[in-house]
mmCIF file of C-alpha atoms in Angstrom:
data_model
loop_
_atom_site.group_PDB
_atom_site.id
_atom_site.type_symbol
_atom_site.label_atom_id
_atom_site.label_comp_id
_atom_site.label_asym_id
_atom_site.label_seq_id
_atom_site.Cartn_x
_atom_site.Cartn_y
_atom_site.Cartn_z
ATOM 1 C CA UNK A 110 14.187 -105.621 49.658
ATOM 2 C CA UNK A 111 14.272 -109.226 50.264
ATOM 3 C CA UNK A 112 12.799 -111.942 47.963
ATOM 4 C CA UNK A 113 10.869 -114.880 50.274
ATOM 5 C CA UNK A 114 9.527 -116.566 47.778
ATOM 6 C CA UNK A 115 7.869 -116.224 44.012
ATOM 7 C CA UNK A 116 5.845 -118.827 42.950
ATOM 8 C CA UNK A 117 4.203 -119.542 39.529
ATOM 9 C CA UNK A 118 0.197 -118.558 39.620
ATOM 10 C CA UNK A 119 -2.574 -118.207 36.699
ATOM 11 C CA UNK A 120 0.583 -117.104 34.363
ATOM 12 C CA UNK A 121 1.760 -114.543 37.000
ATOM 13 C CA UNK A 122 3.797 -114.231 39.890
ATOM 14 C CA UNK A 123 2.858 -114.376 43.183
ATOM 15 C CA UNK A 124 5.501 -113.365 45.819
ATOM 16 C CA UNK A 125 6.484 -112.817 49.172
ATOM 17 C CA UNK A 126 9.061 -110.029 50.488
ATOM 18 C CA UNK A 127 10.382 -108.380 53.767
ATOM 19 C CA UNK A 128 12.071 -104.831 53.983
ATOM 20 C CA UNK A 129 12.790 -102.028 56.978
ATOM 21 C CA UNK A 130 9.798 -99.985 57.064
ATOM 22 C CA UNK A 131 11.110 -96.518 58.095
ATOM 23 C CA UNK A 132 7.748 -95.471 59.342
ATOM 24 C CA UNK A 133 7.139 -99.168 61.851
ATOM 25 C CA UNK A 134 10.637 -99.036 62.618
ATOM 26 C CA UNK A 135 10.830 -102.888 61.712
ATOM 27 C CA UNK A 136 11.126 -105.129 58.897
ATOM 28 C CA UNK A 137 7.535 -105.789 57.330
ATOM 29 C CA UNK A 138 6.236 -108.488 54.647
ATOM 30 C CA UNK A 139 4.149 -108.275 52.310
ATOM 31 C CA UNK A 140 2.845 -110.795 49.266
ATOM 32 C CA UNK A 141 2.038 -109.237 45.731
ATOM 33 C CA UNK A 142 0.611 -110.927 43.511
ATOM 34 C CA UNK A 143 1.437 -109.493 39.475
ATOM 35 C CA UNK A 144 -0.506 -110.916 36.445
ATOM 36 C CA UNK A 145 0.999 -112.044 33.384
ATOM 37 C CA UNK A 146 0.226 -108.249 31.453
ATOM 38 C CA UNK A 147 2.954 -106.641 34.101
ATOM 39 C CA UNK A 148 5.742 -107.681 31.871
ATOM 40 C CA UNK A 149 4.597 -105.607 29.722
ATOM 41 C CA UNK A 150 4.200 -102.525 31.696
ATOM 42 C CA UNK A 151 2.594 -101.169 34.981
ATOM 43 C CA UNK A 152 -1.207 -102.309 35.915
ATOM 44 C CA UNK A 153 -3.840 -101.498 38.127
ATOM 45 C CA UNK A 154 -3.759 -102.376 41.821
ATOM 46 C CA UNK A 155 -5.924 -104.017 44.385
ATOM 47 C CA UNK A 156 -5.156 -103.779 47.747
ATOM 48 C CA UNK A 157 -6.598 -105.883 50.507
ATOM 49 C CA UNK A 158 -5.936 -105.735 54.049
ATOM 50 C CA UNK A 159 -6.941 -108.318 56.395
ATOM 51 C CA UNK A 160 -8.226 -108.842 59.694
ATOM 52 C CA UNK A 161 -7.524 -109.628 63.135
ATOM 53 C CA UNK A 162 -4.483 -112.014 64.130
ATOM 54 C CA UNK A 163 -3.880 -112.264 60.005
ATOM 55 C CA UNK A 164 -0.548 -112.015 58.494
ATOM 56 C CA UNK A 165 -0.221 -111.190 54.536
ATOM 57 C CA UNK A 166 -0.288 -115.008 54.075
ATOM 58 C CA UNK A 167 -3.711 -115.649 55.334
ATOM 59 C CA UNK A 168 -5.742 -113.966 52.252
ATOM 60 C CA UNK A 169 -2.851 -114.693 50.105
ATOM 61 C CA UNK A 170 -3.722 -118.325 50.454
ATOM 62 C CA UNK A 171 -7.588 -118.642 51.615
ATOM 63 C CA UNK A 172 -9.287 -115.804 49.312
ATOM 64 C CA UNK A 173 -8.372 -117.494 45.924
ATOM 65 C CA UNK A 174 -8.419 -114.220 44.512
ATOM 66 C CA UNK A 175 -5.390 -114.676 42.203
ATOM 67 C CA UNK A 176 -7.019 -117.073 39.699
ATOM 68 C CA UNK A 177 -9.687 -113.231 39.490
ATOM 69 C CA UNK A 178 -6.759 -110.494 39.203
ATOM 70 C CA UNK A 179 -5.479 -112.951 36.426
ATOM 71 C CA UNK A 180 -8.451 -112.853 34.614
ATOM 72 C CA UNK A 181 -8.842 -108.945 34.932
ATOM 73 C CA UNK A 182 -5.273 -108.246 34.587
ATOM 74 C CA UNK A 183 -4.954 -106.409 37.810
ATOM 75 C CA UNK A 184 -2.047 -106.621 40.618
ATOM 76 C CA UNK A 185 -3.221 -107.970 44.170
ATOM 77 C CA UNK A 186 -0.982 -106.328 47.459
ATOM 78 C CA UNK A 187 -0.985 -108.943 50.234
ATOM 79 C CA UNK A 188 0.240 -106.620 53.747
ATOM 80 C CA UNK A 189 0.744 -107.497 56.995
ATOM 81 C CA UNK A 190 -1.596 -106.031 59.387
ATOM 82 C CA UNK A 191 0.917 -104.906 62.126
ATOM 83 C CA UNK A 192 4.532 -104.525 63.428
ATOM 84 C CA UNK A 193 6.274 -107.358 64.053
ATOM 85 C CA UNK A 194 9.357 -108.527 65.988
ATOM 86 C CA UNK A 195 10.731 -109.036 69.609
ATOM 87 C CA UNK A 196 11.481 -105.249 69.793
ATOM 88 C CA UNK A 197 7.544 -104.299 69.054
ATOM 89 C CA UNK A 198 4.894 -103.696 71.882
ATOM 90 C CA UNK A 199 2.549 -106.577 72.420
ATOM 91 C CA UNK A 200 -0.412 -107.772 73.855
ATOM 92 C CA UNK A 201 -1.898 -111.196 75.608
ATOM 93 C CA UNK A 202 -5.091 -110.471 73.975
ATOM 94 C CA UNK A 203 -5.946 -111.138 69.988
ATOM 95 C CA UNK A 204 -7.489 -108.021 69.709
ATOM 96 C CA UNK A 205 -4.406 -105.425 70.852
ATOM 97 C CA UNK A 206 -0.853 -105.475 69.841
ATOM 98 C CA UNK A 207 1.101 -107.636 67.143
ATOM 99 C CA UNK A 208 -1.661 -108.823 64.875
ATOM 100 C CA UNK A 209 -4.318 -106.107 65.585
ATOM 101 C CA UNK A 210 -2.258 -102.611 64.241
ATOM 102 C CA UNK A 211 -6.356 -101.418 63.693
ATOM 103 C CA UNK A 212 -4.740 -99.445 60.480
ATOM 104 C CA UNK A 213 -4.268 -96.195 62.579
ATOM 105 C CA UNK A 214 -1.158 -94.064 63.747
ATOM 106 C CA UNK A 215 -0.786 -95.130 67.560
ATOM 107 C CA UNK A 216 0.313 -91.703 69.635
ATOM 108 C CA UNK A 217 0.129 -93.768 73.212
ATOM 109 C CA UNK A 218 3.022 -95.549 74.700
ATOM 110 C CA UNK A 219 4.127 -98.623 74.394
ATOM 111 C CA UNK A 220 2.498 -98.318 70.702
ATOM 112 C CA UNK A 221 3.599 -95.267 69.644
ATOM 113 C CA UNK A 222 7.307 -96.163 68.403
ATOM 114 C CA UNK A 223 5.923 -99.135 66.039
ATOM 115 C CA UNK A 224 2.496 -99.077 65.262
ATOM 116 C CA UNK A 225 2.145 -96.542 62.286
ATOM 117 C CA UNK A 226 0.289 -98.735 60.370
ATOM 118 C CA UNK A 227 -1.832 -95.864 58.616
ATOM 119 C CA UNK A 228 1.392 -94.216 57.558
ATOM 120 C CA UNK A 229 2.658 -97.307 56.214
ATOM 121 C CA UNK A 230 -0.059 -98.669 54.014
ATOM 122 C CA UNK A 231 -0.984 -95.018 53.008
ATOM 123 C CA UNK A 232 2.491 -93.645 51.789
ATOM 124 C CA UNK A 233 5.430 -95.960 52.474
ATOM 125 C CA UNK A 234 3.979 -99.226 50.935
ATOM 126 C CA UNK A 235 3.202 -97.844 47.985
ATOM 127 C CA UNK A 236 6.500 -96.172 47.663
ATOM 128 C CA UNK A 237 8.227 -99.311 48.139
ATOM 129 C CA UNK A 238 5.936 -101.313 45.483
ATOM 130 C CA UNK A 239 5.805 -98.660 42.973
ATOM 131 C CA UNK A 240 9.941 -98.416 43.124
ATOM 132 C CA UNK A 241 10.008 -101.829 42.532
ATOM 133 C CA UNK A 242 7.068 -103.362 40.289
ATOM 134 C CA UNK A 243 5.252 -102.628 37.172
ATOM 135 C CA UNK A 244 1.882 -101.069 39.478
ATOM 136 C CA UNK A 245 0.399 -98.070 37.914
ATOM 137 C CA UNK A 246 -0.430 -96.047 40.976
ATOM 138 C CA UNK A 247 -2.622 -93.909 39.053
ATOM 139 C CA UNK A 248 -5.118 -96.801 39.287
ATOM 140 C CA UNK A 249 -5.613 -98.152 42.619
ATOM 141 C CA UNK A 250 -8.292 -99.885 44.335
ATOM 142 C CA UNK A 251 -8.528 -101.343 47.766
ATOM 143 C CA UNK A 252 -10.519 -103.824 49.665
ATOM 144 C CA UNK A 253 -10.738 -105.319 53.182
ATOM 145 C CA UNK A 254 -12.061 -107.989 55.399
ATOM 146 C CA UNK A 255 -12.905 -107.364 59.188
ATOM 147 C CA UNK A 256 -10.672 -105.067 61.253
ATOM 148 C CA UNK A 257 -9.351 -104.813 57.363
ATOM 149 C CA UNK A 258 -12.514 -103.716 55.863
ATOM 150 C CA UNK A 259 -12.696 -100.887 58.422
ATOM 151 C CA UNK A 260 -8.850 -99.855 57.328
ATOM 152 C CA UNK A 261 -9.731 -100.286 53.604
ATOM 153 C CA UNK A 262 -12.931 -97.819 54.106
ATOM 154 C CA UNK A 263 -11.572 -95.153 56.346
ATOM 155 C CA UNK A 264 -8.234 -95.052 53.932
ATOM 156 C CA UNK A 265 -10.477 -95.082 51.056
ATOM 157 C CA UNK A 266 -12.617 -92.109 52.213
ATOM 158 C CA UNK A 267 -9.447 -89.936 53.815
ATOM 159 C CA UNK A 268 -7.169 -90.202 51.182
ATOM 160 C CA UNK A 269 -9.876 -88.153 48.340
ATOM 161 C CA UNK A 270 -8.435 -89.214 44.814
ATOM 162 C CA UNK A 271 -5.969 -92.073 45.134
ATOM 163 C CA UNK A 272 -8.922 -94.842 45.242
ATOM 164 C CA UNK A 273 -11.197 -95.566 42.298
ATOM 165 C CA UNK A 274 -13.255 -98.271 44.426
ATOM 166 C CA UNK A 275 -13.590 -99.589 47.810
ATOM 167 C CA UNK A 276 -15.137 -102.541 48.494
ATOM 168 C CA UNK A 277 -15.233 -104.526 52.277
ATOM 169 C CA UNK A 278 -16.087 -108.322 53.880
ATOM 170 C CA UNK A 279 -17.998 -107.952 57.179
ATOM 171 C CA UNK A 280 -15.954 -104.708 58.086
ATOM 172 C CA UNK A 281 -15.847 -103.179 61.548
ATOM 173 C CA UNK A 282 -17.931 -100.886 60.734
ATOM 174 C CA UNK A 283 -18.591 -98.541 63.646
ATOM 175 C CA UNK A 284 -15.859 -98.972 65.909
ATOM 176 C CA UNK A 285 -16.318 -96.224 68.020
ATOM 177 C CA UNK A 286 -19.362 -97.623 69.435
ATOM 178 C CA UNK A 287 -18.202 -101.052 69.511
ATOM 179 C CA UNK A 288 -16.152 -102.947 71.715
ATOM 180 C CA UNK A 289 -14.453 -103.890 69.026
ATOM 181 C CA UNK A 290 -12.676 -100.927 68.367
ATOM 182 C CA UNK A 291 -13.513 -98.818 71.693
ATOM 183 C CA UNK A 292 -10.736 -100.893 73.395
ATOM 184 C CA UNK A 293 -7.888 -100.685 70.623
ATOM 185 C CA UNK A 294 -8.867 -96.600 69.430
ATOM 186 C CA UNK A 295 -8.496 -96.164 73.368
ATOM 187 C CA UNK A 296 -5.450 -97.976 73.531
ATOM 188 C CA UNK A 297 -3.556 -96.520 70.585
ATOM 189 C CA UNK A 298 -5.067 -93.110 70.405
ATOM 190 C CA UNK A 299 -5.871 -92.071 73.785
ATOM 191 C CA UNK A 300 -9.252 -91.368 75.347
ATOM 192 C CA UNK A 301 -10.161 -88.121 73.592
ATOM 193 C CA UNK A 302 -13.053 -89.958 71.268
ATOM 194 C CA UNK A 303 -12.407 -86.580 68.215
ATOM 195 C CA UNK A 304 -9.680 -88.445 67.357
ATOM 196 C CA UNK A 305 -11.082 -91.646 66.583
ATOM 197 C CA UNK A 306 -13.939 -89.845 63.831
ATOM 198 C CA UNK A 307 -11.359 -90.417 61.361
ATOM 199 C CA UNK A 308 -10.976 -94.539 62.088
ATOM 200 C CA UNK A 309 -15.039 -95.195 62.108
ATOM 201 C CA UNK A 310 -16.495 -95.882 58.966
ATOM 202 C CA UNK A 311 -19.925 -95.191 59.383
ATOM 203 C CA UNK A 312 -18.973 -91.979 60.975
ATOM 204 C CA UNK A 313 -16.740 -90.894 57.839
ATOM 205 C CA UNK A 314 -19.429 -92.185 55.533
ATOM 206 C CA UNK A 315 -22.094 -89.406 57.065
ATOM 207 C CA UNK A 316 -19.309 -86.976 57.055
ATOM 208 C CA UNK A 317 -17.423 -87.050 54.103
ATOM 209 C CA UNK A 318 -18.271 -90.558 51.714
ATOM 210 C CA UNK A 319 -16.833 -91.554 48.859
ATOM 211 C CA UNK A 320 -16.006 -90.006 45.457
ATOM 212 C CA UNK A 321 -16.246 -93.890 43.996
ATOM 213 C CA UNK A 322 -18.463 -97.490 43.944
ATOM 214 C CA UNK A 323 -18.338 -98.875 47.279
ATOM 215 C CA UNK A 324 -19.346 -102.610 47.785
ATOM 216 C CA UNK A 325 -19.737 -104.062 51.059
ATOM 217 C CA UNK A 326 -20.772 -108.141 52.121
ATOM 218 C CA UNK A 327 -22.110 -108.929 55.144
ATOM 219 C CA UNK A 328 -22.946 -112.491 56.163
ATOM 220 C CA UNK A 329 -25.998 -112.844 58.054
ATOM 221 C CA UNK A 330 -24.886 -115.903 60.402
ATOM 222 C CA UNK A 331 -22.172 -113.687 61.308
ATOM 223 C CA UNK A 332 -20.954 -114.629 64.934
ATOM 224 C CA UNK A 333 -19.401 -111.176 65.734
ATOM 225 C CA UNK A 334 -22.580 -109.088 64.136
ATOM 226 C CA UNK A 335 -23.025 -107.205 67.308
ATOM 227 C CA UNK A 336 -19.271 -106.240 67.177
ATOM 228 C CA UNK A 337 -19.128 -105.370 63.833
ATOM 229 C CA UNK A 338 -22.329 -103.598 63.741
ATOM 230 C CA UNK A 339 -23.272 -103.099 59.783
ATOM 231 C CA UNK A 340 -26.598 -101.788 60.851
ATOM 232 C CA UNK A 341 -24.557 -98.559 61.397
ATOM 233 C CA UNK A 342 -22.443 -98.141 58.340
ATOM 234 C CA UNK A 343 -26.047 -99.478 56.198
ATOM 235 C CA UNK A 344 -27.603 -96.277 57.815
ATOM 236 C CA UNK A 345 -24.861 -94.091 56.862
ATOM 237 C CA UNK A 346 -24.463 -95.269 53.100
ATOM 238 C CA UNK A 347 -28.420 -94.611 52.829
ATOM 239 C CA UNK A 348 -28.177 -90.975 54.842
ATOM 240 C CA UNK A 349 -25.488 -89.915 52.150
ATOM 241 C CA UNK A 350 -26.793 -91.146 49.172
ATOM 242 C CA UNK A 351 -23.497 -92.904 48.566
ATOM 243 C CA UNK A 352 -23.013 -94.874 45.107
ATOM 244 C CA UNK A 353 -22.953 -97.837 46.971
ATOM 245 C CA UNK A 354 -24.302 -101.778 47.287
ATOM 246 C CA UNK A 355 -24.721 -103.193 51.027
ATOM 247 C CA UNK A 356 -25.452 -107.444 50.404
ATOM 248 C CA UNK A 357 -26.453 -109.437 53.305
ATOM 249 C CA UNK A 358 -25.416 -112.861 52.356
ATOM 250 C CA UNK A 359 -27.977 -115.158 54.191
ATOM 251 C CA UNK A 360 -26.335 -117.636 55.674
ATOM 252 C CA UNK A 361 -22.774 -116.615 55.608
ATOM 253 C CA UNK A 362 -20.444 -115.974 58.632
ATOM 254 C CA UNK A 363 -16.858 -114.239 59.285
ATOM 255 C CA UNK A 364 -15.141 -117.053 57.662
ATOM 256 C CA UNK A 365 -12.358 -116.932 54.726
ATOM 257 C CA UNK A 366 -15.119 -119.732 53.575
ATOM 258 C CA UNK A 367 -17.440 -116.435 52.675
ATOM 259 C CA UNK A 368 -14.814 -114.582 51.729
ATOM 260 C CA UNK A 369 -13.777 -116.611 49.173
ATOM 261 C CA UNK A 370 -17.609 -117.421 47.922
ATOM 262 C CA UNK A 371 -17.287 -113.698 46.994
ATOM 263 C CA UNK A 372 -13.874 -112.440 46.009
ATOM 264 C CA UNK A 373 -14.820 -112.900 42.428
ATOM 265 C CA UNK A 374 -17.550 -110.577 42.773
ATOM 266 C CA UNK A 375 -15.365 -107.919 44.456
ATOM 267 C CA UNK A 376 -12.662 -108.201 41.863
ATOM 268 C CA UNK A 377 -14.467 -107.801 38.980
ATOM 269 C CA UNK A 378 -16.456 -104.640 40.953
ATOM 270 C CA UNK A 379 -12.823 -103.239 41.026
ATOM 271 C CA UNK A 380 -11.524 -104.242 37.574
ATOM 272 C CA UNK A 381 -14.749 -102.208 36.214
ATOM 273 C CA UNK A 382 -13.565 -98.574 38.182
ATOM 274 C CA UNK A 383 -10.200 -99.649 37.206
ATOM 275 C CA UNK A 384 -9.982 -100.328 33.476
ATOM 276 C CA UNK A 385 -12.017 -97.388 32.817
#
């Protein structure tokens, strides 16, 4: 593992690495930021994965979440959302390719030989950390924002167990039925639609839920609401009886500005399932 940077932050340590990622068949960064109490010994972790076009460095530096974890004691895991590099498949568009992994396991060509992003943020991320840094991966949490808020829920409610609470920013919530997400599922998993039941949140949600709190934020001035389509996950959350709070935030749009008007909120939400 490589060492980008470490900087000084709220009496922790916020840094940046790169390593080869067996599973994307590239080298992948990451930022992780550890509190002051991880000298000491593991902590709890929060994950969040971001959105489209993001790197790790976008929440890392807009979200101000750091000054939060510090306060609750808790580890933040900045990752990249895709494959990068002049070997990896790529796309004109914003929404496909380098940028836009979607948090799934492509099986369609050119995607296929890079874009294991589910694999990667499931098992090999955590290996790396955890071989690494004082996390306590018996206490995880993870959150999202956008395309990362549909990764962070669909992780959350496949992987039964290693998630205490799941929280999400204006997540694409119903990509199957969205062109946001129709084109990229397509794209990466091929045209038979039972695959994609797995990568739709509101579908999961009516299927299977979540054995946790779930928090979700929606902004109401939201410019991409018909993409994202929270009407759909709302519906599902209510249909399962899920432990769960869905906020409209009147006013708000898909911004890191309402993002950050939040984060506290979310972290502390998380601290609560994880200090118990």
């Amino acid at each position: 593992m490589e060492t980008l940077s470490e900087n000084i932050a709220f009496g922790g340590v916020q840094g940046v690495y790169r390593h080869k990622s067996k599973v994307c068949a590239c080298d992948m960064t990451f930022g992780l930021f550890l509190p002051e109490e991880a000298r000491d010994g593991p902590v709890p972790v929060l994950w969040y994965l971001s959105g489209l076009t993001c790197t790790h460095e976008n929440a890392m530096t807009k979200a101000g979440a750091q000054a939060w974890a510090a306060e609750q004691g808790i580890a933040l895991v900045f990752p990249d959302t895709s494959p990068r590099g002049a070997g990896v498949a790529d796309d004109d568009a914003y929404d496909l390719g380098q940028g836009a992994g979607f948090y799934v396991n492509a099986t369609q060509d050119p995607w296929a030989p890079h874009f294991r992003m589910w694999d990667y943020i499931a098992e090999e991320l955590p290996q790396v950390i955890g071989a690494e840094f004082a996390i306590d991966p018996e206490r995880q949490a993870i959150t999202g924002h956008s395309m990362g808020g549909h990764g962070a829920l669909t992780l959350a409610m496949s992987l039964p167990g290693r998630f205490r609470s799941v929280s999400a920013f204006a997540p694409i919530a119903n990509p199957s039925a969205s062109s946001w997400g129709r084109k990229q599922l397509s794209a990466y998993l091929g045209a038979d639609e039972t695959t994609w039941a797995r990568h739709d949140a509101s579908v999961m949600m009516r299927e299977v839920g979540f054995d946790g709190p779930v928090l979700i934020d929606q902004g109401s001035n939201d410019q991409f609401l018909d993409l994202l389509k929270p009407e759909a996950l709302a519906g599902a959350l209510a249909a399962r009886r899920q432990e769960a709070s869905f906020r409209m935030q009147k006013g708000y749009d898909h911004s890191y500005f309402f993002v950050s008007t939040f984060i506290e909120d979310h972290v502390a939400f998380h601290a609560d399932a994880l200090w118990r």
